[in-house]
PDB file of C-alpha atoms in Angstrom:
ATOM      1  CA  PHE A   1       0.072  -0.252  -0.426  1.00 61.00           C
ATOM      2  CA  LEU A   2       2.831   2.685   0.783  1.00 65.00           C
ATOM      3  CA  THR A   3       4.671   1.776  -2.396  1.00 67.00           C
ATOM      4  CA  TRP A   4       1.164   2.369  -4.232  1.00 65.00           C
ATOM      5  CA  TYR A   5       0.590   5.824  -1.977  1.00 67.00           C
ATOM      6  CA  PHE A   6       4.206   6.997  -2.400  1.00 71.00           C
ATOM      7  CA  LEU A   7       5.192   5.746  -5.450  1.00 75.00           C
ATOM      8  CA  VAL A   8       2.953   4.347  -8.121  1.00 80.00           C
ATOM      9  CA  SER A   9      -0.029   6.802  -7.718  1.00 80.00           C
ATOM     10  CA  PRO A  10       2.456   9.681  -8.365  1.00 83.00           C
ATOM     11  CA  LEU A  11       4.339   8.589 -11.007  1.00 85.00           C
ATOM     12  CA  ILE A  12       1.358   7.191 -12.708  1.00 86.00           C
ATOM     13  CA  THR A  13      -0.364  10.898 -12.455  1.00 85.00           C
ATOM     14  CA  ARG A  14       2.207  12.565 -13.734  1.00 88.00           C
ATOM     15  CA  TRP A  15       2.713   9.827 -17.111  1.00 88.00           C
ATOM     16  CA  ILE A  16      -1.068  10.416 -17.497  1.00 86.00           C
ATOM     17  CA  LYS A  17      -0.951  14.119 -17.076  1.00 86.00           C
ATOM     18  CA  SER A  18       1.874  14.328 -19.695  1.00 84.00           C
ATOM     19  CA  ARG A  19       0.502  12.123 -22.511  1.00 81.00           C
ATOM     20  CA  LEU A  20      -2.906  14.381 -22.179  1.00 77.00           C
ATOM     21  CA  LYS A  21      -0.918  17.406 -22.158  1.00 78.00           C
ATOM     22  CA  ILE A  22       0.472  16.253 -25.816  1.00 77.00           C
ATOM     23  CA  HIS A  23      -3.095  15.991 -27.299  1.00 72.00           C
ATOM     24  CA  GLU A  24      -4.520  18.809 -25.071  1.00 71.00           C
ATOM     25  CA  LYS A  25      -5.458  20.916 -27.757  1.00 68.00           C
ATOM     26  CA  ASN A  26      -7.345  18.070 -29.805  1.00 70.00           C
ATOM     27  CA  ASN A  27      -9.061  16.466 -26.660  1.00 73.00           C
ATOM     28  CA  GLN A  28      -9.724  19.297 -24.190  1.00 75.00           C
ATOM     29  CA  VAL A  29     -13.156  17.473 -22.896  1.00 77.00           C
ATOM     30  CA  GLN A  30     -11.750  14.187 -22.609  1.00 75.00           C
ATOM     31  CA  MET A  31      -8.751  15.587 -20.757  1.00 72.00           C
ATOM     32  CA  ASN A  32     -11.286  17.072 -17.970  1.00 78.00           C
ATOM     33  CA  ALA A  33     -13.142  13.893 -17.848  1.00 79.00           C
ATOM     34  CA  VAL A  34     -10.248  11.676 -16.868  1.00 79.00           C
ATOM     35  CA  LEU A  35      -8.386  14.138 -14.768  1.00 79.00           C
ATOM     36  CA  SER A  36     -11.621  14.648 -12.421  1.00 83.00           C
ATOM     37  CA  LEU A  37     -11.637  10.901 -12.124  1.00 81.00           C
ATOM     38  CA  LEU A  38      -8.456  10.581 -10.713  1.00 83.00           C
ATOM     39  CA  PRO A  39      -9.265  12.196  -7.191  1.00 85.00           C
ATOM     40  CA  ALA A  40     -11.936   9.687  -7.055  1.00 83.00           C
ATOM     41  CA  THR A  41     -10.078   7.293  -7.757  1.00 85.00           C
ATOM     42  CA  ASP A  42      -7.346   7.988  -5.261  1.00 86.00           C
ATOM     43  CA  TYR A  43     -10.003   7.997  -2.492  1.00 87.00           C
ATOM     44  CA  LEU A  44     -11.442   4.652  -3.572  1.00 87.00           C
ATOM     45  CA  PHE A  45      -7.845   2.947  -3.299  1.00 88.00           C
ATOM     46  CA  LYS A  46      -7.394   4.393   0.219  1.00 90.00           C
ATOM     47  CA  LYS A  47     -10.902   3.890   1.460  1.00 90.00           C
ATOM     48  CA  SER A  48     -10.985   0.352   0.125  1.00 90.00           C
ATOM     49  CA  TRP A  49      -7.613  -0.570   1.583  1.00 91.00           C
ATOM     50  CA  LYS A  50      -8.957   0.865   4.966  1.00 92.00           C
ATOM     51  CA  LEU A  51     -12.078  -1.376   4.763  1.00 92.00           C
ATOM     52  CA  SER A  52      -9.917  -4.530   4.040  1.00 93.00           C
ATOM     53  CA  ALA A  53      -7.800  -3.775   7.217  1.00 93.00           C
ATOM     54  CA  THR A  54      -9.695  -6.599   8.589  1.00 94.00           C
ATOM     55  CA  LYS A  55      -7.934  -9.381   6.952  1.00 94.00           C
ATOM     56  CA  LYS A  56      -4.234 -10.091   6.620  1.00 94.00           C
ATOM     57  CA  GLY A  57      -1.963 -11.191   3.620  1.00 93.00           C
ATOM     58  CA  ILE A  58      -3.485 -12.753   0.532  1.00 93.00           C
ATOM     59  CA  LYS A  59      -7.372 -12.533   1.918  1.00 95.00           C
ATOM     60  CA  ARG A  60      -6.675  -8.718   2.860  1.00 94.00           C
ATOM     61  CA  MET A  61      -5.579  -8.321  -1.103  1.00 93.00           C
ATOM     62  CA  ARG A  62      -8.535 -10.276  -1.734  1.00 94.00           C
ATOM     63  CA  LEU A  63     -11.175  -7.950  -0.403  1.00 94.00           C
ATOM     64  CA  PHE A  64      -9.197  -5.071  -1.351  1.00 93.00           C
ATOM     65  CA  TRP A  65     -10.026  -5.769  -4.927  1.00 93.00           C
ATOM     66  CA  LYS A  66     -13.430  -7.141  -4.283  1.00 93.00           C
ATOM     67  CA  ILE A  67     -14.275  -3.602  -2.568  1.00 92.00           C
ATOM     68  CA  ILE A  68     -13.032  -1.743  -5.543  1.00 90.00           C
ATOM     69  CA  LEU A  69     -14.785  -4.069  -8.116  1.00 91.00           C
ATOM     70  CA  MET A  70     -18.165  -3.400  -6.072  1.00 90.00           C
ATOM     71  CA  ASN A  71     -17.815   0.086  -5.381  1.00 86.00           C
ATOM     72  CA  THR A  72     -16.588   0.781  -9.243  1.00 83.00           C
ATOM     73  CA  LEU A  73     -19.946  -1.541 -10.137  1.00 83.00           C
ATOM     74  CA  LYS A  74     -22.111   0.172  -7.892  1.00 78.00           C
ATOM     75  CA  ASP A  75     -20.978   3.624  -9.135  1.00 65.00           C
ATOM     76  CA  VAL A  76     -21.150   2.607 -12.726  1.00 55.00           C
ATOM     77  CA  ASN A  77     -25.135   1.494 -11.322  1.00 50.00           C
ATOM     78  CA  VAL A  78     -25.695   5.037  -9.942  1.00 46.00           C
ATOM     79  CA  ARG A  79     -24.662   6.851 -13.024  1.00 49.00           C
ATOM     80  CA  GLU A  80     -26.894   4.790 -15.402  1.00 47.00           C
ATOM     81  CA  GLY A  81     -30.192   5.123 -12.833  1.00 47.00           C
ATOM     82  CA  SER A  82     -30.669   1.932 -12.319  1.00 44.00           C
ATOM     83  CA  GLY A  83     -30.114   2.420  -8.321  1.00 43.00           C
ATOM     84  CA  ASN A  84     -29.773   4.919  -5.720  1.00 42.00           C
ATOM     85  CA  LEU A  85     -26.563   3.530  -3.760  1.00 39.00           C
ATOM     86  CA  ASP A  86     -25.222   5.573  -0.867  1.00 44.00           C
ATOM     87  CA  LEU A  87     -20.719   5.090  -0.529  1.00 45.00           C
TER      88      LEU A  87
END
């Protein structure tokens, strides 16, 4: 988790921003949509990691990815209007 928080996440964010800057003039609307998702994704990972703290080792990783998957699917369902779910 610390590796993600201190190393991988900033590197991925920097890489995405640099790639988007190259195509900035052509895809301004799409760029804004992607950049607006980054804080939500960061929050989702941090919150999911905290929620998975009830388990240890591989079981924690499995629970972590299940939480991520369920929250991602729940968010898609809410956006499509098929449900009214609270985070």
